[in-house]
Short mmCIF file of N, CA and C in Angstrom, two decimals:
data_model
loop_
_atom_site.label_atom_id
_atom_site.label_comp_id
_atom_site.label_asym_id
_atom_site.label_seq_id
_atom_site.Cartn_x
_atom_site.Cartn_y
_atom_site.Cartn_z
N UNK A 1 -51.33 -30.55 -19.55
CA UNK A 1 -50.72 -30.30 -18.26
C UNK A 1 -49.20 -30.38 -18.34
N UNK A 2 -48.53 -30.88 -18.93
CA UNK A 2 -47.58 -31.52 -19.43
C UNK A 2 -46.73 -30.16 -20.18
N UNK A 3 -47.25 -30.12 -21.00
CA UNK A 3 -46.94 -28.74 -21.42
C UNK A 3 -47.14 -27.49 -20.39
N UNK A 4 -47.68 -27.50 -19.86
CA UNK A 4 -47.73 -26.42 -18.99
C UNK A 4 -46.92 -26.29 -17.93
N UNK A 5 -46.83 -27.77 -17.22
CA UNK A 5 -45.39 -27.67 -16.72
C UNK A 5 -44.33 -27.74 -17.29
N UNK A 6 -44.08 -27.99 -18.45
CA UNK A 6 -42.71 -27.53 -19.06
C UNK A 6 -42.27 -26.19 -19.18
N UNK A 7 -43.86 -25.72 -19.78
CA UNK A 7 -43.46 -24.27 -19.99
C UNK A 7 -43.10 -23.73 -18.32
N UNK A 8 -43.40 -23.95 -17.12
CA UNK A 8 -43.36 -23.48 -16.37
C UNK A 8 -41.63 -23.69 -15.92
N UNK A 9 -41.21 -24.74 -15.95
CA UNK A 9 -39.86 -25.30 -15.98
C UNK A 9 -39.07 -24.10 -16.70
N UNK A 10 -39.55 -23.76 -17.96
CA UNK A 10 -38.63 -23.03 -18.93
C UNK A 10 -38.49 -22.18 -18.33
N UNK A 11 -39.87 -21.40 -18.11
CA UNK A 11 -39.98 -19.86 -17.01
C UNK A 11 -39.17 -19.80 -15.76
N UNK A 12 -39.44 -20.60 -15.06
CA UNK A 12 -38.57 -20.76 -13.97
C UNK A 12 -36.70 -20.88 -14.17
N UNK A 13 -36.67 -21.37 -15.34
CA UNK A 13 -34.99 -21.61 -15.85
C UNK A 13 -34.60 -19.84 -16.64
N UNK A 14 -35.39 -19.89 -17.46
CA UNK A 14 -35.13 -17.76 -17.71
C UNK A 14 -35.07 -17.63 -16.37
N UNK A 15 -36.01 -17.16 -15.38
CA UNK A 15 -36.09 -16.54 -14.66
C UNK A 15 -34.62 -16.72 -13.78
N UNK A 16 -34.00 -17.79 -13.54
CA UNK A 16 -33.26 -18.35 -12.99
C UNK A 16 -31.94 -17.69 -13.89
N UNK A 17 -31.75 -17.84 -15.18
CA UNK A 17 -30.72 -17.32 -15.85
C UNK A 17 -30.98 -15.84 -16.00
N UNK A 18 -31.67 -15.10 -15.94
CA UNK A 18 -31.46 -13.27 -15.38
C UNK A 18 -30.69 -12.96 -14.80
N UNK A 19 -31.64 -13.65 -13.63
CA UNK A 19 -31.29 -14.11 -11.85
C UNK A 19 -29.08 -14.18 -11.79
N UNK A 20 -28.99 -15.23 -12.52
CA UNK A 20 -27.29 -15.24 -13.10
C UNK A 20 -27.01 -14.44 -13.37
N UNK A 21 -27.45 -13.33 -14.63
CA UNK A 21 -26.51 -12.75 -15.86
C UNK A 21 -26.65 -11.38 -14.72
N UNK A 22 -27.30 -11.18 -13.67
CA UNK A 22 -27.50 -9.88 -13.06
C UNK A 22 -26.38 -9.95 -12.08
N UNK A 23 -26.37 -11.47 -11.39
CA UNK A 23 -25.27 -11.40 -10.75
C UNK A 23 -23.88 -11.27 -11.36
N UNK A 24 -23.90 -11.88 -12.77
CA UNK A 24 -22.18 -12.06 -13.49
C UNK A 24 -22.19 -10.76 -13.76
N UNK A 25 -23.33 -9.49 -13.81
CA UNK A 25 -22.52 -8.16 -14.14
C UNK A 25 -22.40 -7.69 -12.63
N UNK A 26 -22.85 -7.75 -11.43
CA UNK A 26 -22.42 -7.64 -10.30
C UNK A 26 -21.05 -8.01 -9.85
N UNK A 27 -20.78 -9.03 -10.32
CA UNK A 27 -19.25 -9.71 -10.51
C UNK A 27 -18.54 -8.61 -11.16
N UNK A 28 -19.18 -8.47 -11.91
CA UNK A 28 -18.11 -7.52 -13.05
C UNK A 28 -18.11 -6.37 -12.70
N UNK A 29 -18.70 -5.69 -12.30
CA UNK A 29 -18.62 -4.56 -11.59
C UNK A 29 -17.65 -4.27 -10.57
N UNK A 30 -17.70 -5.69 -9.60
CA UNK A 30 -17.03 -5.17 -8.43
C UNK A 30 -15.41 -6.15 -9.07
N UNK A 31 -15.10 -6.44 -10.27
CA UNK A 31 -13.91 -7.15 -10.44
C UNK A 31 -13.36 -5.30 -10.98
N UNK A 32 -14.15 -4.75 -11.67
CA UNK A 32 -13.64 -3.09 -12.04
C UNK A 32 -13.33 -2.49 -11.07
N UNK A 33 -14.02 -2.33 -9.94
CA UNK A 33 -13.79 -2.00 -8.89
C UNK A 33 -12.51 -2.37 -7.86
N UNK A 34 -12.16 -3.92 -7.72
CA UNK A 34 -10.98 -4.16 -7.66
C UNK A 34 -9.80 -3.97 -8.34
N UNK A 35 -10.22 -3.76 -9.35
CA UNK A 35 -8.73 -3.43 -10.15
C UNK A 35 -8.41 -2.08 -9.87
N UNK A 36 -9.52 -0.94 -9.96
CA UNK A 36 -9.67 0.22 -9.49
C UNK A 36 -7.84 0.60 -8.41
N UNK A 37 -8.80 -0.43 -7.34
CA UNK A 37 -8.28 -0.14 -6.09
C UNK A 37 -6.98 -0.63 -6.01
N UNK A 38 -6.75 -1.54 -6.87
CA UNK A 38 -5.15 -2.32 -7.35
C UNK A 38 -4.10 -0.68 -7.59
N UNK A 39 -5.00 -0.12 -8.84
CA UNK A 39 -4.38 1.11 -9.73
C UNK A 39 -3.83 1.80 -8.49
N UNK A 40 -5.00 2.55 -7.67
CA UNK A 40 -4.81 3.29 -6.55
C UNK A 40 -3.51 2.90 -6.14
N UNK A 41 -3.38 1.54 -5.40
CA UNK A 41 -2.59 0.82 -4.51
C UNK A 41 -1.08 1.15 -4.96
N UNK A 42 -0.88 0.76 -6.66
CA UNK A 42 0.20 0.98 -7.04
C UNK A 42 1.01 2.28 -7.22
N UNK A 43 0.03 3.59 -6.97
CA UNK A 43 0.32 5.01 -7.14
C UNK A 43 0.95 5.48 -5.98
N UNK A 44 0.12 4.81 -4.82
CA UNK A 44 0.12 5.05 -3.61
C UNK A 44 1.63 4.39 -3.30
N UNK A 45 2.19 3.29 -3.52
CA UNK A 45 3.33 2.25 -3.46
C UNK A 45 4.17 3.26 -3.87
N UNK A 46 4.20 4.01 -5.25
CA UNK A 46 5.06 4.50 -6.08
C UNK A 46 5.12 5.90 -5.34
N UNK A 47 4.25 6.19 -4.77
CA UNK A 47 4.68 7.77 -3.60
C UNK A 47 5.26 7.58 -2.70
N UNK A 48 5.07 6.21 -2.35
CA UNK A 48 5.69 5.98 -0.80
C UNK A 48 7.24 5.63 -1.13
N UNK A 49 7.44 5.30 -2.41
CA UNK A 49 9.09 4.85 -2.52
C UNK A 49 9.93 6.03 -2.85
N UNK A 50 9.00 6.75 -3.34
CA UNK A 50 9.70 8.30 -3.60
C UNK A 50 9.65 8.88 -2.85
N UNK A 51 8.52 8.73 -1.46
CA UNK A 51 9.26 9.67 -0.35
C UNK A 51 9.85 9.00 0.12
N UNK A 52 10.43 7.94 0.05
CA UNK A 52 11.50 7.20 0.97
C UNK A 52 12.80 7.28 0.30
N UNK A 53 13.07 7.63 -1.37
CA UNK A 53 14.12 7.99 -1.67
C UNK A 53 14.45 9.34 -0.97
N UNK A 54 13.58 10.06 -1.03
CA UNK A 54 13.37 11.88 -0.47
C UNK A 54 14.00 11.85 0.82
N UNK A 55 13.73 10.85 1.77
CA UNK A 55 14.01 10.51 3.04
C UNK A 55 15.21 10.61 3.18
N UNK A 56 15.92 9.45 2.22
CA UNK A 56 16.99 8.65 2.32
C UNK A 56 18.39 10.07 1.63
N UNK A 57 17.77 10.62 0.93
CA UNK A 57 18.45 11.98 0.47
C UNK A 57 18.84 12.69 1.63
N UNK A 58 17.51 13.22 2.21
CA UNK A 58 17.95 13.78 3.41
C UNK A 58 18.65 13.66 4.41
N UNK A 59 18.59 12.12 4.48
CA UNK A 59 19.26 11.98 5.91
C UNK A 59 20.86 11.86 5.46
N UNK A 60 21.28 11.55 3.98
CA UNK A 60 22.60 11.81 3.85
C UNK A 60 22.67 12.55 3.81
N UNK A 61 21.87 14.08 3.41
CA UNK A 61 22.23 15.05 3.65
C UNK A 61 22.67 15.54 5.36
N UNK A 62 21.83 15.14 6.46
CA UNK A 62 22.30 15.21 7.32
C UNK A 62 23.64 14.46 8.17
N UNK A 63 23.53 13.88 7.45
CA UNK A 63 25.22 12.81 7.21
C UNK A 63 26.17 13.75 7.49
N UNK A 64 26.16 14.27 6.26
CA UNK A 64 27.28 15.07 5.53
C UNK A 64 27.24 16.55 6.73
N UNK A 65 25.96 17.19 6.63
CA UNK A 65 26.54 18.33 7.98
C UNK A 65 26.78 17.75 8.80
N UNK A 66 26.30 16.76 9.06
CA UNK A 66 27.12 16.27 10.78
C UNK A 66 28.80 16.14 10.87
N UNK A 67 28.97 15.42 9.77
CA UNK A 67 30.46 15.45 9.23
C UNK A 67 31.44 16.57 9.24
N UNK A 68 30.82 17.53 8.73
CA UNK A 68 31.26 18.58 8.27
C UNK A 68 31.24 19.58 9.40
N UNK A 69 30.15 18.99 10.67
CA UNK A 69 30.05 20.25 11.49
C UNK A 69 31.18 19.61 12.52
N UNK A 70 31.48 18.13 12.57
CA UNK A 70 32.58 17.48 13.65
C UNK A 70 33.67 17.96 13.01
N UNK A 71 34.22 17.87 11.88
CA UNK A 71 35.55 18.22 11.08
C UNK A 71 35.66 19.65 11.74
N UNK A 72 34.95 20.41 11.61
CA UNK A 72 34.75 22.35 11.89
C UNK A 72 35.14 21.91 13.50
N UNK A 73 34.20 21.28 14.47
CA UNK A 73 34.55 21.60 16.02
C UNK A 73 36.39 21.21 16.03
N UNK A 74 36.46 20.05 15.23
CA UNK A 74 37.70 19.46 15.86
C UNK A 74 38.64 20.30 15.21
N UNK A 75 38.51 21.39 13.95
CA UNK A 75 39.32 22.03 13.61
C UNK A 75 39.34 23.24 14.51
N UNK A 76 38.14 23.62 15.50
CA UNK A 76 38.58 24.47 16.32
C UNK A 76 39.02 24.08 16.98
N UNK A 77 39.06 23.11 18.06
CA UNK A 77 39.18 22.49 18.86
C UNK A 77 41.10 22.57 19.22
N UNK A 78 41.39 22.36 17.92
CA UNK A 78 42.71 22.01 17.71
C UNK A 78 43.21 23.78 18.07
N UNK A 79 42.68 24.43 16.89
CA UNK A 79 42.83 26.15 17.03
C UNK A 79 42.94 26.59 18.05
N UNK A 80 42.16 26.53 18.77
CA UNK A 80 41.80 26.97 20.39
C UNK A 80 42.83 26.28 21.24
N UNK A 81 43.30 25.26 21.47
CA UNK A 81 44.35 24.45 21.88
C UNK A 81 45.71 25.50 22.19
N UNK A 82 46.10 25.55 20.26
CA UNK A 82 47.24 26.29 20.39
C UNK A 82 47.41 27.56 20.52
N UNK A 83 46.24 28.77 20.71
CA UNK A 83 46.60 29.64 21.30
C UNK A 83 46.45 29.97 22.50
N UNK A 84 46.52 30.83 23.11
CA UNK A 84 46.68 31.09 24.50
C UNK A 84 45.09 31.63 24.55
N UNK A 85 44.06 31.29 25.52
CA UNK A 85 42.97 31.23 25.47
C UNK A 85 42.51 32.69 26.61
N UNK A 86 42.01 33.95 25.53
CA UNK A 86 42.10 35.07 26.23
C UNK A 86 40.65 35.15 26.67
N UNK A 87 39.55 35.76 27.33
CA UNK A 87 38.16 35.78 27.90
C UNK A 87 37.46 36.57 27.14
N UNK A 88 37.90 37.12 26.09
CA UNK A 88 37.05 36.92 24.62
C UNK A 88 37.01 35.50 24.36
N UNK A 89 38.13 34.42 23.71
CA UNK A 89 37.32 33.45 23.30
C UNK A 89 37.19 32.89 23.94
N UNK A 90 37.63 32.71 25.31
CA UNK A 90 36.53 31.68 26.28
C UNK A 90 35.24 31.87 26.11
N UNK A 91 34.78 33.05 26.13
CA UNK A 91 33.42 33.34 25.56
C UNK A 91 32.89 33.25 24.48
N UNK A 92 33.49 33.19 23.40
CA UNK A 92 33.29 32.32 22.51
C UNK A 92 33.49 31.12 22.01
N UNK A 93 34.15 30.60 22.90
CA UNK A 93 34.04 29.23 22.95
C UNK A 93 32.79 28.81 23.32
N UNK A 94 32.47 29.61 24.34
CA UNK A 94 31.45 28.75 25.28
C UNK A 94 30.02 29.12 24.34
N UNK A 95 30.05 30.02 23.72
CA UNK A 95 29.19 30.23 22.71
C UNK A 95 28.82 29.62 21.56
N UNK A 96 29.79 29.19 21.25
CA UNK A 96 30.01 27.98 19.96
C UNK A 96 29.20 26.28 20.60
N UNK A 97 30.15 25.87 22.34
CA UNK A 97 29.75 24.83 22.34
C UNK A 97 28.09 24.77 22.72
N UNK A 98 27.58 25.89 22.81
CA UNK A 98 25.93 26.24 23.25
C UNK A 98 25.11 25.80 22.07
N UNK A 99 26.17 26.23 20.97
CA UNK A 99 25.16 26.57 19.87
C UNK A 99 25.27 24.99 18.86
N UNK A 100 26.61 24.16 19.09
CA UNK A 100 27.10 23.30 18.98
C UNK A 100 26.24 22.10 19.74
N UNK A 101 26.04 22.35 20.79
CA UNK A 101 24.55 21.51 21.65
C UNK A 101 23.41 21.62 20.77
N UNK A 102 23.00 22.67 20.47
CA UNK A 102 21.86 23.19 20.22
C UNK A 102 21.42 22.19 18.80
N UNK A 103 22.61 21.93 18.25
CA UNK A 103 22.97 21.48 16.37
C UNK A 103 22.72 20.00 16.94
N UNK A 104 23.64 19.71 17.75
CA UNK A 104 23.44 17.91 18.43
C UNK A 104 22.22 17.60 18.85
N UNK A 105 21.18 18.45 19.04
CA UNK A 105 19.78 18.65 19.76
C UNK A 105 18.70 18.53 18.63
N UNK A 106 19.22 19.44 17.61
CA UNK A 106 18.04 19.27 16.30
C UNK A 106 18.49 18.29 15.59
N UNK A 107 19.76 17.88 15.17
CA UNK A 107 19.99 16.52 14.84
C UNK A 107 19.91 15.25 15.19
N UNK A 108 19.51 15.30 16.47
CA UNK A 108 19.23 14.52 17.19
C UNK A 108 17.27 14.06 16.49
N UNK A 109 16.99 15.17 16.84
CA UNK A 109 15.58 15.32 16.16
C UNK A 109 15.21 14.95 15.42
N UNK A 110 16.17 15.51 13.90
CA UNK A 110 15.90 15.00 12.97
C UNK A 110 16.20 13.86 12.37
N UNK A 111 17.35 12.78 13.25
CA UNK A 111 17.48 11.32 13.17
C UNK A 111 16.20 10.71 13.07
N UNK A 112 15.56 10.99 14.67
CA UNK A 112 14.50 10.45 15.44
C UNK A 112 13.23 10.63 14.46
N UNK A 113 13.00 12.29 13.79
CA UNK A 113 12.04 11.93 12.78
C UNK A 113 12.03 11.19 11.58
N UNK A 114 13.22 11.39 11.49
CA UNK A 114 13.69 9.96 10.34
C UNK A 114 13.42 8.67 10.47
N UNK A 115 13.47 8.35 11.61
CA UNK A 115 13.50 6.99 11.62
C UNK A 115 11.82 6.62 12.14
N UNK A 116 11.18 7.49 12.50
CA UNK A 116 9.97 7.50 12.54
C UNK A 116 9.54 7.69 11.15
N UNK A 117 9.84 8.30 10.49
CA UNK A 117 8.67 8.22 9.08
C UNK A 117 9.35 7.18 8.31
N UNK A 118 10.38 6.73 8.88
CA UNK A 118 10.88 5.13 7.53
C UNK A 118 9.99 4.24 8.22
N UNK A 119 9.81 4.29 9.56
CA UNK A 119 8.72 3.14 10.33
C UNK A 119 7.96 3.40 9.53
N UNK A 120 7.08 4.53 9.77
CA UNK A 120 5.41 4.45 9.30
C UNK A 120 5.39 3.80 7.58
N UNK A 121 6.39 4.52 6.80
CA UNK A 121 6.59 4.19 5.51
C UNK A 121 6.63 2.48 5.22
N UNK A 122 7.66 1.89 6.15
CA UNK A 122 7.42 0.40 6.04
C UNK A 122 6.02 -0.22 6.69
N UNK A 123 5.74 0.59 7.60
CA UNK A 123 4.02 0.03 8.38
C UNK A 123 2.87 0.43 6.84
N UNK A 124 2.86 1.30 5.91
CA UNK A 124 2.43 1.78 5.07
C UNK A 124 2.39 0.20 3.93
N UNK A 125 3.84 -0.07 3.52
CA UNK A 125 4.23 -0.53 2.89
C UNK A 125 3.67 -2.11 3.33
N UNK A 126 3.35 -2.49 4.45
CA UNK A 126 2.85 -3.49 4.74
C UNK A 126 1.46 -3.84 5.16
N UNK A 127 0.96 -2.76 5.12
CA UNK A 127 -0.35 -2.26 5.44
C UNK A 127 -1.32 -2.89 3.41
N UNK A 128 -0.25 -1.99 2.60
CA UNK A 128 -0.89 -1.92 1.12
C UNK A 128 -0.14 -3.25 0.56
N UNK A 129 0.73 -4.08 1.23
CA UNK A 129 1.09 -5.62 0.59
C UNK A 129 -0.27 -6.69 1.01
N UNK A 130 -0.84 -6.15 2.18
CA UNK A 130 -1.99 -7.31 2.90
C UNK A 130 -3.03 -6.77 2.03
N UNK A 131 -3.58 -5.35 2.11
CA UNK A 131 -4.47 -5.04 0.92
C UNK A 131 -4.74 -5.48 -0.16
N UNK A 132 -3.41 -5.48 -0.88
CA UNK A 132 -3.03 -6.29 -2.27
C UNK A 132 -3.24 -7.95 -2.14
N UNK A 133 -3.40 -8.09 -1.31
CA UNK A 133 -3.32 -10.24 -1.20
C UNK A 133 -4.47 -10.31 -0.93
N UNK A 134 -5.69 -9.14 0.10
CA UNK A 134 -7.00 -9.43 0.46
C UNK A 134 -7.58 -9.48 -1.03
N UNK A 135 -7.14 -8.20 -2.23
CA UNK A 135 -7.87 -8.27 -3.16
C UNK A 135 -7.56 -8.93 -4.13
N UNK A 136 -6.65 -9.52 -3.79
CA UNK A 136 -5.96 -10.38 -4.89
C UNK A 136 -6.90 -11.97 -4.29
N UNK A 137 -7.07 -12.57 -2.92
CA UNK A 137 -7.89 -13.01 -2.72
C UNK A 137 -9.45 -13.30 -2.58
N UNK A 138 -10.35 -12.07 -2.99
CA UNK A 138 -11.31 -11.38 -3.06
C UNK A 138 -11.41 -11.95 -4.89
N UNK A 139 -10.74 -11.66 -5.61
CA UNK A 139 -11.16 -11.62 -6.79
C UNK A 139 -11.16 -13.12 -6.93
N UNK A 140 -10.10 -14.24 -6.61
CA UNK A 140 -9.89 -15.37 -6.57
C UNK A 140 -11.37 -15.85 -6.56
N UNK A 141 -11.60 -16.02 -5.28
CA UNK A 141 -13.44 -16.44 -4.62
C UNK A 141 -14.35 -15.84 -5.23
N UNK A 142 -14.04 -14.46 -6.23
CA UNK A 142 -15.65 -14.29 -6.16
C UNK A 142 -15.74 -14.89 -8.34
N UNK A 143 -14.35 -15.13 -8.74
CA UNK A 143 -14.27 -15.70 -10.13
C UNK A 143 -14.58 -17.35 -9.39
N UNK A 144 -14.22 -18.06 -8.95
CA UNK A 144 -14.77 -19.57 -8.24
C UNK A 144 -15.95 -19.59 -8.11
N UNK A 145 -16.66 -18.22 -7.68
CA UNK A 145 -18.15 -18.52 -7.00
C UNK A 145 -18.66 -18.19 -8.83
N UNK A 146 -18.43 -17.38 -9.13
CA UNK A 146 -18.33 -17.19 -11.11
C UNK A 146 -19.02 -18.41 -11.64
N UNK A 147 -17.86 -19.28 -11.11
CA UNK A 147 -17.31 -20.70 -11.99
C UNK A 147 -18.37 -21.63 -11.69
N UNK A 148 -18.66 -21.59 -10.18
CA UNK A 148 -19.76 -22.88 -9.60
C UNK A 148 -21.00 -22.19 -10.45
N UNK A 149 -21.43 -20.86 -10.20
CA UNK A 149 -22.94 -20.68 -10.63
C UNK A 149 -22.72 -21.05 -11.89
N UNK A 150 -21.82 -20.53 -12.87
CA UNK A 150 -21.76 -21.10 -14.53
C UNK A 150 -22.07 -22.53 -14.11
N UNK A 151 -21.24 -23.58 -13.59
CA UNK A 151 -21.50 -24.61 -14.13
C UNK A 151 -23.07 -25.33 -13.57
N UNK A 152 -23.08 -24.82 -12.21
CA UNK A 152 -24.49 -24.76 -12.10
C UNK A 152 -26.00 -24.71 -12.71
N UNK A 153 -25.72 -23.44 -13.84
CA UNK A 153 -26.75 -23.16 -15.26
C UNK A 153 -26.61 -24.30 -15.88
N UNK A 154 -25.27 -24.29 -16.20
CA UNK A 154 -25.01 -25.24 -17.05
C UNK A 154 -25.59 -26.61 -17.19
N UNK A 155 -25.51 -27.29 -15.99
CA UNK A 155 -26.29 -28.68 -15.14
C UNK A 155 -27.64 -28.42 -15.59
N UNK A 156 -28.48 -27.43 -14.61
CA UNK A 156 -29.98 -27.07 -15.04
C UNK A 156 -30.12 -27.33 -16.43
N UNK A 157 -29.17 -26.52 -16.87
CA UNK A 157 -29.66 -26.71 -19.06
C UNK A 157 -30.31 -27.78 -19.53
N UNK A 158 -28.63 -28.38 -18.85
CA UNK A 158 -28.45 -29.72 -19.07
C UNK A 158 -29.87 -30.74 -19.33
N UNK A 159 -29.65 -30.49 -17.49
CA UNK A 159 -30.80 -31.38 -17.66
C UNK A 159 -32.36 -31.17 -18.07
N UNK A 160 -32.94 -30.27 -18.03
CA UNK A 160 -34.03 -29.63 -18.50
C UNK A 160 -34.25 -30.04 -19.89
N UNK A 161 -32.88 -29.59 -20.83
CA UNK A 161 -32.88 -30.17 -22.45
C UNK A 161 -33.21 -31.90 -22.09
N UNK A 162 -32.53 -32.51 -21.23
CA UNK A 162 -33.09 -34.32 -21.18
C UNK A 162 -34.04 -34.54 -20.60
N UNK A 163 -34.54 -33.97 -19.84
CA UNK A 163 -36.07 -34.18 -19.50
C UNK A 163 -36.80 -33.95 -20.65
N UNK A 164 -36.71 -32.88 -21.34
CA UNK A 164 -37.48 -32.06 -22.64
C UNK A 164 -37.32 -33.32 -23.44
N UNK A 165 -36.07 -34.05 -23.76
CA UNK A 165 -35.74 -35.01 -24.50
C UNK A 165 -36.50 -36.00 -24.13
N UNK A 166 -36.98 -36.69 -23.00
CA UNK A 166 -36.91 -37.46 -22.43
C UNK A 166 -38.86 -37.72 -22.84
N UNK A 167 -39.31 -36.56 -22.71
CA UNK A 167 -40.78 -36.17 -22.54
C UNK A 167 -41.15 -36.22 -23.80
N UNK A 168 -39.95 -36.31 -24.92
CA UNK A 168 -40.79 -36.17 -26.70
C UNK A 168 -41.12 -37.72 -26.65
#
């Protein structure tokens, strides 16, 4: 009888260490899987800084025409001043400052979309830093939960070999 419950002990301890080694490749699976999503994370990071250099290009580029288009008014500005202002260029004046609105209107625009896609880019950017800490916390707990079932087997072994010992 004695033997038979040992052997049954043993069976029950295999069965029990499967039971483990099925979960430690379940572990391992989804630790591939996290890293996976790490890789992703960092590609994704590395697009988002390059469209934000792309951004940051642009909007000096719009810098610079804005610059360049105030230097131009105030150099007419000045032009128009000193000559005697005939109803040709009043009319083209008034044509210029239409079209001169029109430039303050899409630049205006394109500030505003600027500064909307640097938002989303930093909402992005903080969106994939919490991602990164969930899975960076995710892997933490599920190598701990790793650690308890190892030492867990381990105990069972343990003690099973001193009972076994115990029973010669």
């Amino acid at each position: 009888k004695r033997e038979q419950a040992l052997e049954k002990k043993a069976e029950k301890l295999k069965e029990k260490e499967k039971e483990y080694e099925v979960k430690v490749k379940a572990l391992k699976e989804r630790e591939k899987s996290i890293k996976s999503e790490e890789k992703d994370l960092v590609q994704e990071k590395d697009k988002i800084e390059s469209e934000r250099e792309e951004l940051l290009n642009l909007k000096t580029e719009v810098e610079k025409l804005r610059a360049n288009n105030e230097e131009e008014l105030l150099r007419i500005n000045e032009e128009t001043n000193r000559l005697q202002v005939t109803e040709e260029e009043r009319q083209q004046k008034e044509t210029f400052e239409r079209e001169w609105d029109e430039l303050d209107l899409k630049r205006a625009d394109v500030e505003k979309e600027l500064k909307n896609v640097l938002q989303q880019k930093e909402d992005i950017l903080k969106l994939q830093q919490n991602e990164e800490e969930k899975l960076k916390n995710e892997k933490k707990a599920t190598e701990d939960y790793l650690q308890r079932e190892l030492e867990t087997l381990k105990l069972a072994k343990e003690s099973f070999a001193a009972e076994m010992e115990l029973e010669k």
